[in-house]
Amino acid sequence: MPVSVMPTSRSAASPAVSTADLRKSYGDKAVLDGIDLRIPSGSVFALLGPNGAGKTTTVKILSTLIAADGGQAQVAGHDVATSPDGVRAAIGVTGQFAALDDLLTAEENLLLMADLLRLGKREGRRRAQELLDRFDIADVAKNRAATFSGGMRRRLDIAMTLVGDPKVIFLDEPTTGLDPRSRRTMWETVRSLVAGGTTVFLTTQYLEEADQLADRIAVLDGGRIVAEGTADELKAQIPGSHVRLRFTDPAEYDRAITAFPGATRDDENLALRVAGDAGMDALRALFDRLDAVGIRAADFSVHTPDLDDVFLALTGDGTADTSRHVKETQR
Ligand SMILES: Nc1ncnc2c1ncn2[C@@H]1O[C@H](COP(=O)(O)OP(=O)(O)O)[C@@H](O)[C@H]1O
Ligand SMILES: [Mg+2]
């Protein structure tokens, strides 16, 4: 790779995945109603959406399993409609249904894939061993896939898709159904993929997962991308951090209102919402201010916006009052 080429200019020149006005309907239901995406090479992209949003449909179109009704899509420089073979040669796809053969061992599964890809015996064995090591399944290489836990199956499944050394890998809900521990292991796996230069297109219903893994996130809802950006950019679109102070004594509550004129009142609960960042210094300053006027709150909670808030604020599940959606973090 020429070192003179800046990664940014290179990715700007040739995105790993790009779509323009991508459309797909089933009957009279528009599942994808004009999707525009641009995913730089070597990044992790998360398509975030609830069940039925059209995530799998998008992955299927991009991996040439089904055809779009309209619009364009390129993957690794190949058009899905006019050069499906080029796309297929450049991608790996892992869906909710694993491509594993339960009767074969982990190693045999990988060797079978190497065979299908006509890598040759020696290269196939080398590649299988490398992937067994990399995905931490070397110890159980001789065990049948049927004996594997959910997390191990997903790892082996991803290893299978990597036999062909794809440029772009699609992971459709890679952690759905996994326990929290396996989910974390899977996150590490995804991170290691990117470290190896692969572009990862993942779908998820989990906001935290997108937040943890993705360089950029697109929120899919009602057949459209309703928001797109980094996790931080999305978070910036909703109300910021605040501290909620609750009082038991109405007189004290009234004095607090005077002391914090900019705060939002919740008279019913004798609570005040004070905007500001949730760091230690800001909290200390807040308490100092309370002390200075001799007010004591019954309790307090710190609220930091996360992707849940973004999602609810953007997908129309909520109302215009986004304050309802601020998730509470009791400290
Ligand atoms: N082959 C199909 N025929 C009819 N409707 C479909 C078909 N595949 C998907 N759909 C519908 O398209 C919508 C999006 O599905 P899907 O892409 O699987 O969503 P997601 O993966 O986000 O859960 C759903 O309402 C689903 O019922
Ligand atoms: Mg799906």
CSV table of C-alpha atoms and ligand atoms in Angstrom, one decimal:
chain,number,residue,atom,x,y,z
A,1,MET,CA,0.0,0.0,0.0
A,2,PRO,CA,1.5,3.4,-0.9
A,3,VAL,CA,2.2,5.3,2.3
A,4,SER,CA,1.7,8.6,0.6
A,5,VAL,CA,-2.0,8.0,0.4
A,6,MET,CA,-3.9,9.5,3.3
A,7,PRO,CA,-6.4,7.0,4.8
A,8,THR,CA,-9.1,9.7,4.7
A,9,SER,CA,-8.6,10.5,1.1
A,10,ARG,CA,-8.4,6.9,0.2
A,11,SER,CA,-11.7,6.0,2.0
A,12,ALA,CA,-13.3,9.1,0.6
A,13,ALA,CA,-12.3,8.0,-2.9
A,14,SER,CA,-13.6,4.4,-2.6
A,15,PRO,CA,-16.0,3.6,0.1
A,16,ALA,CA,-16.4,-0.1,1.1
A,17,VAL,CA,-20.1,0.2,0.7
A,18,SER,CA,-22.2,2.9,-0.8
A,19,THR,CA,-25.9,3.1,-1.7
A,20,ALA,CA,-28.1,5.7,-3.3
A,21,ASP,CA,-31.8,5.8,-3.0
A,22,LEU,CA,-32.0,2.0,-2.3
A,23,ARG,CA,-35.5,0.7,-2.4
A,24,LYS,CA,-37.3,-2.6,-1.7
A,25,SER,CA,-40.9,-3.4,-1.2
A,26,TYR,CA,-42.8,-6.5,-0.4
A,27,GLY,CA,-46.3,-6.2,-1.8
A,28,ASP,CA,-47.3,-2.6,-1.2
A,29,LYS,CA,-45.1,-2.4,1.9
A,30,ALA,CA,-42.0,-0.3,1.3
A,31,VAL,CA,-39.4,-2.0,3.5
A,32,LEU,CA,-36.6,0.2,2.3
A,33,ASP,CA,-37.8,3.6,1.2
A,34,GLY,CA,-34.7,5.2,-0.3
A,35,ILE,CA,-31.5,4.4,1.7
A,36,ASP,CA,-28.3,6.3,1.2
A,37,LEU,CA,-25.1,5.0,2.8
A,38,ARG,CA,-21.4,5.6,2.5
A,39,ILE,CA,-19.1,3.4,4.5
A,40,PRO,CA,-15.4,4.1,4.5
A,41,SER,CA,-13.0,1.1,4.1
A,42,GLY,CA,-11.6,-0.3,7.3
A,43,SER,CA,-14.4,1.0,9.5
A,44,VAL,CA,-17.2,-0.5,11.5
A,45,PHE,CA,-20.6,0.6,10.5
A,46,ALA,CA,-23.7,-0.2,12.5
A,47,LEU,CA,-27.2,-0.3,11.0
A,48,LEU,CA,-29.3,0.2,14.1
A,49,GLY,CA,-33.0,-0.5,14.1
A,50,PRO,CA,-35.8,-2.4,15.8
A,51,ASN,CA,-37.2,-5.7,14.7
A,52,GLY,CA,-38.7,-5.5,11.3
A,53,ALA,CA,-36.9,-2.3,10.4
A,54,GLY,CA,-35.3,-3.7,7.2
A,55,LYS,CA,-31.8,-4.5,8.5
A,56,THR,CA,-31.7,-8.1,7.1
A,57,THR,CA,-33.3,-6.9,3.8
A,58,THR,CA,-30.4,-4.3,3.5
A,59,VAL,CA,-27.8,-7.0,4.2
A,60,LYS,CA,-29.4,-9.3,1.7
A,61,ILE,CA,-29.4,-6.7,-1.1
A,62,LEU,CA,-25.8,-5.7,-0.4
A,63,SER,CA,-24.7,-9.4,-0.3
A,64,THR,CA,-26.6,-10.0,-3.6
A,65,LEU,CA,-29.0,-12.6,-2.1
A,66,ILE,CA,-31.9,-10.5,-3.2
A,67,ALA,CA,-32.3,-7.7,-5.7
A,68,ALA,CA,-33.4,-4.1,-4.9
A,69,ASP,CA,-36.4,-2.6,-6.6
A,70,GLY,CA,-34.6,0.7,-7.2
A,71,GLY,CA,-31.5,2.7,-6.5
A,72,GLN,CA,-27.9,1.7,-6.6
A,73,ALA,CA,-25.5,-0.1,-4.4
A,74,GLN,CA,-21.8,-0.8,-4.6
A,75,VAL,CA,-19.8,-3.1,-2.4
A,76,ALA,CA,-16.0,-3.2,-2.5
A,77,GLY,CA,-16.2,-1.3,-5.8
A,78,HIS,CA,-18.6,-3.7,-7.5
A,79,ASP,CA,-22.2,-2.9,-8.4
A,80,VAL,CA,-24.6,-5.4,-6.8
A,81,ALA,CA,-26.8,-5.4,-9.8
A,82,THR,CA,-24.3,-5.5,-12.6
A,83,SER,CA,-21.4,-7.3,-10.9
A,84,PRO,CA,-22.8,-9.7,-8.3
A,85,ASP,CA,-19.9,-12.1,-8.7
A,86,GLY,CA,-17.5,-9.3,-8.0
A,87,VAL,CA,-19.4,-8.5,-4.8
A,88,ARG,CA,-19.6,-12.1,-3.7
A,89,ALA,CA,-15.9,-12.6,-4.2
A,90,ALA,CA,-15.2,-9.6,-1.9
A,91,ILE,CA,-17.5,-10.3,1.0
A,92,GLY,CA,-18.3,-12.6,3.9
A,93,VAL,CA,-21.7,-12.8,5.4
A,94,THR,CA,-22.7,-14.1,8.8
A,95,GLY,CA,-26.4,-14.3,9.4
A,96,GLN,CA,-28.6,-15.4,12.3
A,97,PHE,CA,-28.5,-18.9,10.8
A,98,ALA,CA,-25.0,-20.2,11.1
A,99,ALA,CA,-23.5,-21.9,8.0
A,100,LEU,CA,-21.9,-24.5,10.2
A,101,ASP,CA,-22.2,-28.2,9.7
A,102,ASP,CA,-22.9,-29.6,13.2
A,103,LEU,CA,-21.6,-33.0,12.3
A,104,LEU,CA,-18.2,-31.7,11.4
A,105,THR,CA,-15.5,-30.5,13.8
A,106,ALA,CA,-14.5,-26.9,14.0
A,107,GLU,CA,-11.4,-27.6,11.9
A,108,GLU,CA,-13.3,-29.7,9.4
A,109,ASN,CA,-15.8,-26.9,8.9
A,110,LEU,CA,-13.0,-24.5,8.1
A,111,LEU,CA,-11.2,-26.9,5.8
A,112,LEU,CA,-14.5,-27.5,4.0
A,113,MET,CA,-14.9,-23.8,3.4
A,114,ALA,CA,-11.3,-23.6,2.2
A,115,ASP,CA,-12.0,-26.5,-0.2
A,116,LEU,CA,-15.1,-24.7,-1.5
A,117,LEU,CA,-13.0,-21.6,-2.1
A,118,ARG,CA,-10.4,-23.9,-3.8
A,119,LEU,CA,-7.5,-22.6,-1.6
A,120,GLY,CA,-5.5,-25.8,-2.0
A,121,LYS,CA,-4.7,-28.3,0.8
A,122,ARG,CA,-1.7,-26.6,2.2
A,123,GLU,CA,-3.0,-23.0,2.1
A,124,GLY,CA,-6.4,-24.3,3.5
A,125,ARG,CA,-4.7,-26.0,6.5
A,126,ARG,CA,-2.6,-22.9,7.1
A,127,ARG,CA,-5.6,-20.6,7.0
A,128,ALA,CA,-7.8,-22.9,9.2
A,129,GLN,CA,-5.1,-23.1,11.9
A,130,GLU,CA,-4.6,-19.3,11.8
A,131,LEU,CA,-8.3,-18.7,12.2
A,132,LEU,CA,-8.7,-21.4,15.0
A,133,ASP,CA,-5.9,-19.6,16.9
A,134,ARG,CA,-7.3,-16.1,16.2
A,135,PHE,CA,-10.8,-16.9,17.3
A,136,ASP,CA,-9.7,-18.9,20.4
A,137,ILE,CA,-11.2,-22.2,19.2
A,138,ALA,CA,-7.9,-24.1,18.7
A,139,ASP,CA,-8.5,-26.1,21.9
A,140,VAL,CA,-11.8,-27.4,20.6
A,141,ALA,CA,-10.7,-27.7,17.0
A,142,LYS,CA,-11.3,-31.5,17.0
A,143,ASN,CA,-14.7,-31.2,18.6
A,144,ARG,CA,-18.0,-31.3,16.6
A,145,ALA,CA,-19.6,-27.9,16.1
A,146,ALA,CA,-22.8,-29.5,17.7
A,147,THR,CA,-21.1,-29.4,21.1
A,148,PHE,CA,-20.3,-25.7,20.9
A,149,SER,CA,-21.9,-23.0,23.0
A,150,GLY,CA,-23.7,-20.1,21.3
A,151,GLY,CA,-20.8,-17.8,21.5
A,152,MET,CA,-18.3,-20.4,20.2
A,153,ARG,CA,-20.6,-21.1,17.2
A,154,ARG,CA,-20.8,-17.4,16.3
A,155,ARG,CA,-17.0,-17.2,16.5
A,156,LEU,CA,-16.5,-20.2,14.3
A,157,ASP,CA,-19.1,-18.8,12.0
A,158,ILE,CA,-17.2,-15.6,11.6
A,159,ALA,CA,-14.0,-17.6,11.2
A,160,MET,CA,-15.7,-19.4,8.3
A,161,THR,CA,-16.5,-16.2,6.6
A,162,LEU,CA,-12.9,-15.1,6.9
A,163,VAL,CA,-11.4,-18.1,5.2
A,164,GLY,CA,-11.8,-16.3,1.9
A,165,ASP,CA,-10.2,-13.1,3.3
A,166,PRO,CA,-13.1,-10.8,2.5
A,167,LYS,CA,-12.7,-7.1,2.2
A,168,VAL,CA,-16.2,-6.5,3.7
A,169,ILE,CA,-17.9,-8.6,6.2
A,170,PHE,CA,-21.6,-8.4,7.0
A,171,LEU,CA,-22.6,-9.4,10.5
A,172,ASP,CA,-26.4,-9.5,10.8
A,173,GLU,CA,-27.2,-9.2,14.5
A,174,PRO,CA,-24.0,-11.0,15.6
A,175,THR,CA,-24.9,-11.0,19.3
A,176,THR,CA,-28.7,-11.5,19.3
A,177,GLY,CA,-29.5,-14.3,21.7
A,178,LEU,CA,-26.0,-14.4,23.2
A,179,ASP,CA,-25.5,-14.1,27.0
A,180,PRO,CA,-23.7,-10.9,28.1
A,181,ARG,CA,-20.4,-12.6,28.5
A,182,SER,CA,-20.4,-14.1,25.0
A,183,ARG,CA,-21.6,-10.7,23.7
A,184,ARG,CA,-18.5,-9.1,25.1
A,185,THR,CA,-16.3,-11.8,23.5
A,186,MET,CA,-18.0,-11.1,20.2
A,187,TRP,CA,-17.3,-7.4,20.5
A,188,GLU,CA,-13.6,-8.2,20.9
A,189,THR,CA,-13.9,-10.4,17.8
A,190,VAL,CA,-15.4,-7.6,15.8
A,191,ARG,CA,-12.7,-5.2,17.0
A,192,SER,CA,-10.0,-7.6,16.0
A,193,LEU,CA,-11.6,-7.8,12.5
A,194,VAL,CA,-11.2,-4.2,12.0
A,195,ALA,CA,-7.7,-4.2,13.3
A,196,GLY,CA,-7.0,-6.7,10.5
A,197,GLY,CA,-8.3,-4.1,7.9
A,198,THR,CA,-11.7,-5.6,7.2
A,199,THR,CA,-14.7,-3.3,6.8
A,200,VAL,CA,-17.5,-4.5,9.1
A,201,PHE,CA,-21.1,-3.8,8.3
A,202,LEU,CA,-23.1,-5.0,11.3
A,203,THR,CA,-26.8,-4.8,12.2
A,204,THR,CA,-28.0,-4.6,15.7
A,205,GLN,CA,-31.0,-3.8,17.8
A,206,TYR,CA,-28.7,-3.0,20.7
A,207,LEU,CA,-27.8,0.7,21.1
A,208,GLU,CA,-25.0,-0.1,23.4
A,209,GLU,CA,-23.5,-2.5,20.8
A,210,ALA,CA,-23.5,0.2,18.1
A,211,ASP,CA,-22.1,2.7,20.6
A,212,GLN,CA,-19.3,0.2,21.6
A,213,LEU,CA,-18.3,-1.0,18.2
A,214,ALA,CA,-19.2,1.4,15.4
A,215,ASP,CA,-17.3,4.3,13.9
A,216,ARG,CA,-20.5,5.4,12.4
A,217,ILE,CA,-24.1,4.5,13.1
A,218,ALA,CA,-27.2,4.8,10.9
A,219,VAL,CA,-30.6,4.5,12.6
A,220,LEU,CA,-33.1,2.7,10.3
A,221,ASP,CA,-36.8,3.3,11.0
A,222,GLY,CA,-39.8,3.2,8.8
A,223,GLY,CA,-37.8,2.3,5.7
A,224,ARG,CA,-35.5,5.4,6.1
A,225,ILE,CA,-32.3,6.4,7.7
A,226,VAL,CA,-33.6,8.8,10.4
A,227,ALA,CA,-30.1,9.6,11.8
A,228,GLU,CA,-26.5,9.0,10.8
A,229,GLY,CA,-23.2,9.8,12.4
A,230,THR,CA,-20.8,8.9,15.1
A,231,ALA,CA,-22.2,7.9,18.5
A,232,ASP,CA,-21.1,11.3,19.8
A,233,GLU,CA,-22.8,13.1,16.9
A,234,LEU,CA,-26.0,11.3,17.5
A,235,LYS,CA,-25.8,11.9,21.2
A,236,ALA,CA,-25.3,15.6,20.4
A,237,GLN,CA,-28.8,15.7,18.8
A,238,ILE,CA,-30.6,15.1,22.0
A,239,PRO,CA,-30.7,17.0,25.4
A,240,GLY,CA,-27.4,16.7,27.2
A,241,SER,CA,-26.4,15.5,30.6
A,242,HIS,CA,-28.2,16.7,33.7
A,243,VAL,CA,-28.5,16.1,37.4
A,244,ARG,CA,-31.8,15.5,39.0
A,245,LEU,CA,-32.2,16.8,42.5
A,246,ARG,CA,-35.2,15.5,44.5
A,247,PHE,CA,-36.5,17.1,47.7
A,248,THR,CA,-38.9,15.9,50.4
A,249,ASP,CA,-39.6,19.3,51.9
A,250,PRO,CA,-41.6,21.7,49.7
A,251,ALA,CA,-40.0,24.7,51.3
A,252,GLU,CA,-36.6,23.4,50.5
A,253,TYR,CA,-37.7,22.7,47.0
A,254,ASP,CA,-38.9,26.3,46.7
A,255,ARG,CA,-35.5,27.6,47.9
A,256,ALA,CA,-33.8,25.4,45.4
A,257,ILE,CA,-35.9,26.8,42.6
A,258,THR,CA,-34.6,30.3,43.6
A,259,ALA,CA,-31.0,29.1,43.8
A,260,PHE,CA,-31.1,27.4,40.4
A,261,PRO,CA,-33.2,29.7,38.2
A,262,GLY,CA,-32.2,27.9,35.0
A,263,ALA,CA,-33.3,24.5,36.2
A,264,THR,CA,-36.3,22.6,34.9
A,265,ARG,CA,-39.0,22.1,37.5
A,266,ASP,CA,-40.9,18.9,38.2
A,267,ASP,CA,-43.3,20.2,40.8
A,268,GLU,CA,-45.2,16.9,41.2
A,269,ASN,CA,-42.1,15.1,42.3
A,270,LEU,CA,-40.4,18.1,44.0
A,271,ALA,CA,-37.5,17.5,41.7
A,272,LEU,CA,-35.2,19.9,39.8
A,273,ARG,CA,-33.3,19.1,36.6
A,274,VAL,CA,-30.1,21.0,36.4
A,275,ALA,CA,-28.3,20.9,33.1
A,276,GLY,CA,-24.6,20.4,33.0
A,277,ASP,CA,-22.0,17.7,32.5
A,278,ALA,CA,-22.0,14.8,34.8
A,279,GLY,CA,-18.3,14.8,35.7
A,280,MET,CA,-16.9,14.8,39.3
A,281,ASP,CA,-15.9,18.5,39.2
A,282,ALA,CA,-19.3,19.6,37.9
A,283,LEU,CA,-21.0,17.6,40.6
A,284,ARG,CA,-18.8,19.0,43.3
A,285,ALA,CA,-19.6,22.5,42.1
A,286,LEU,CA,-23.3,21.7,42.2
A,287,PHE,CA,-23.1,20.4,45.8
A,288,ASP,CA,-21.0,23.4,46.8
A,289,ARG,CA,-23.7,25.6,45.5
A,290,LEU,CA,-26.3,23.7,47.4
A,291,ASP,CA,-24.2,23.9,50.6
A,292,ALA,CA,-23.6,27.6,50.1
A,293,VAL,CA,-27.4,28.3,50.3
A,294,GLY,CA,-28.0,25.7,53.0
A,295,ILE,CA,-30.1,23.3,50.9
A,296,ARG,CA,-30.1,19.6,51.3
A,297,ALA,CA,-31.5,17.4,48.5
A,298,ALA,CA,-33.1,14.1,49.6
A,299,ASP,CA,-31.4,12.3,46.7
A,300,PHE,CA,-29.9,13.0,43.3
A,301,SER,CA,-29.3,11.1,40.1
A,302,VAL,CA,-27.0,11.7,37.2
A,303,HIS,CA,-28.3,11.4,33.7
A,304,THR,CA,-26.0,10.9,30.7
A,305,PRO,CA,-27.6,10.6,27.3
A,306,ASP,CA,-26.9,7.4,25.5
A,307,LEU,CA,-28.0,5.9,22.2
A,308,ASP,CA,-31.3,4.8,23.7
A,309,ASP,CA,-32.2,8.4,24.1
A,310,VAL,CA,-31.1,9.2,20.6
A,311,PHE,CA,-33.1,6.3,19.2
A,312,LEU,CA,-36.3,7.2,21.1
A,313,ALA,CA,-35.9,10.8,20.3
A,314,LEU,CA,-35.5,10.1,16.6
A,315,THR,CA,-37.7,7.1,15.7
A,316,GLY,CA,-41.0,8.6,16.6
A,317,ASP,CA,-41.6,6.1,19.4
A,318,GLY,CA,-41.5,9.0,21.7
A,319,THR,CA,-43.2,12.3,21.8
A,320,ALA,CA,-41.8,15.8,21.2
A,321,ASP,CA,-40.8,15.9,24.8
A,322,THR,CA,-37.5,14.2,24.7
A,323,SER,CA,-37.0,14.7,28.4
A,324,ARG,CA,-39.2,11.7,29.0
A,325,HIS,CA,-36.6,9.6,27.3
A,326,VAL,CA,-33.6,10.5,29.3
A,327,LYS,CA,-32.5,7.3,30.9
A,328,GLU,CA,-31.7,7.5,34.5
A,329,THR,CA,-28.4,6.4,35.8
A,330,GLN,CA,-28.7,6.1,39.6
A,331,ARG,CA,-25.4,6.8,41.2
B,1,LIG,N1,-39.6,-12.3,1.8
B,1,LIG,C1,-40.4,-11.5,2.4
B,1,LIG,N2,-41.7,-11.4,2.0
B,1,LIG,C2,-42.5,-10.5,2.6
B,1,LIG,N3,-42.1,-9.6,3.6
B,1,LIG,C3,-40.8,-9.7,4.0
B,1,LIG,C4,-39.9,-10.6,3.4
B,1,LIG,N4,-38.7,-10.4,4.0
B,1,LIG,C5,-38.9,-9.4,4.9
B,1,LIG,N5,-40.2,-9.0,4.9
B,1,LIG,C6,-40.7,-7.9,5.7
B,1,LIG,O1,-39.9,-6.8,5.6
B,1,LIG,C7,-39.7,-6.1,6.9
B,1,LIG,C8,-38.3,-6.0,7.2
B,1,LIG,O2,-37.7,-7.2,7.5
B,1,LIG,P1,-36.2,-7.5,7.9
B,1,LIG,O3,-35.3,-6.9,6.9
B,1,LIG,O4,-36.1,-8.9,8.1
B,1,LIG,O5,-36.1,-6.6,9.2
B,1,LIG,P2,-35.0,-6.7,10.4
B,1,LIG,O6,-33.9,-7.5,9.9
B,1,LIG,O7,-34.6,-5.3,10.6
B,1,LIG,O8,-35.7,-7.3,11.6
B,1,LIG,C9,-40.5,-6.9,7.9
B,1,LIG,O9,-41.8,-6.3,8.0
B,1,LIG,C10,-40.7,-8.2,7.2
B,1,LIG,O10,-41.9,-8.8,7.6
B,2,MG,MG,-33.0,-9.2,10.7
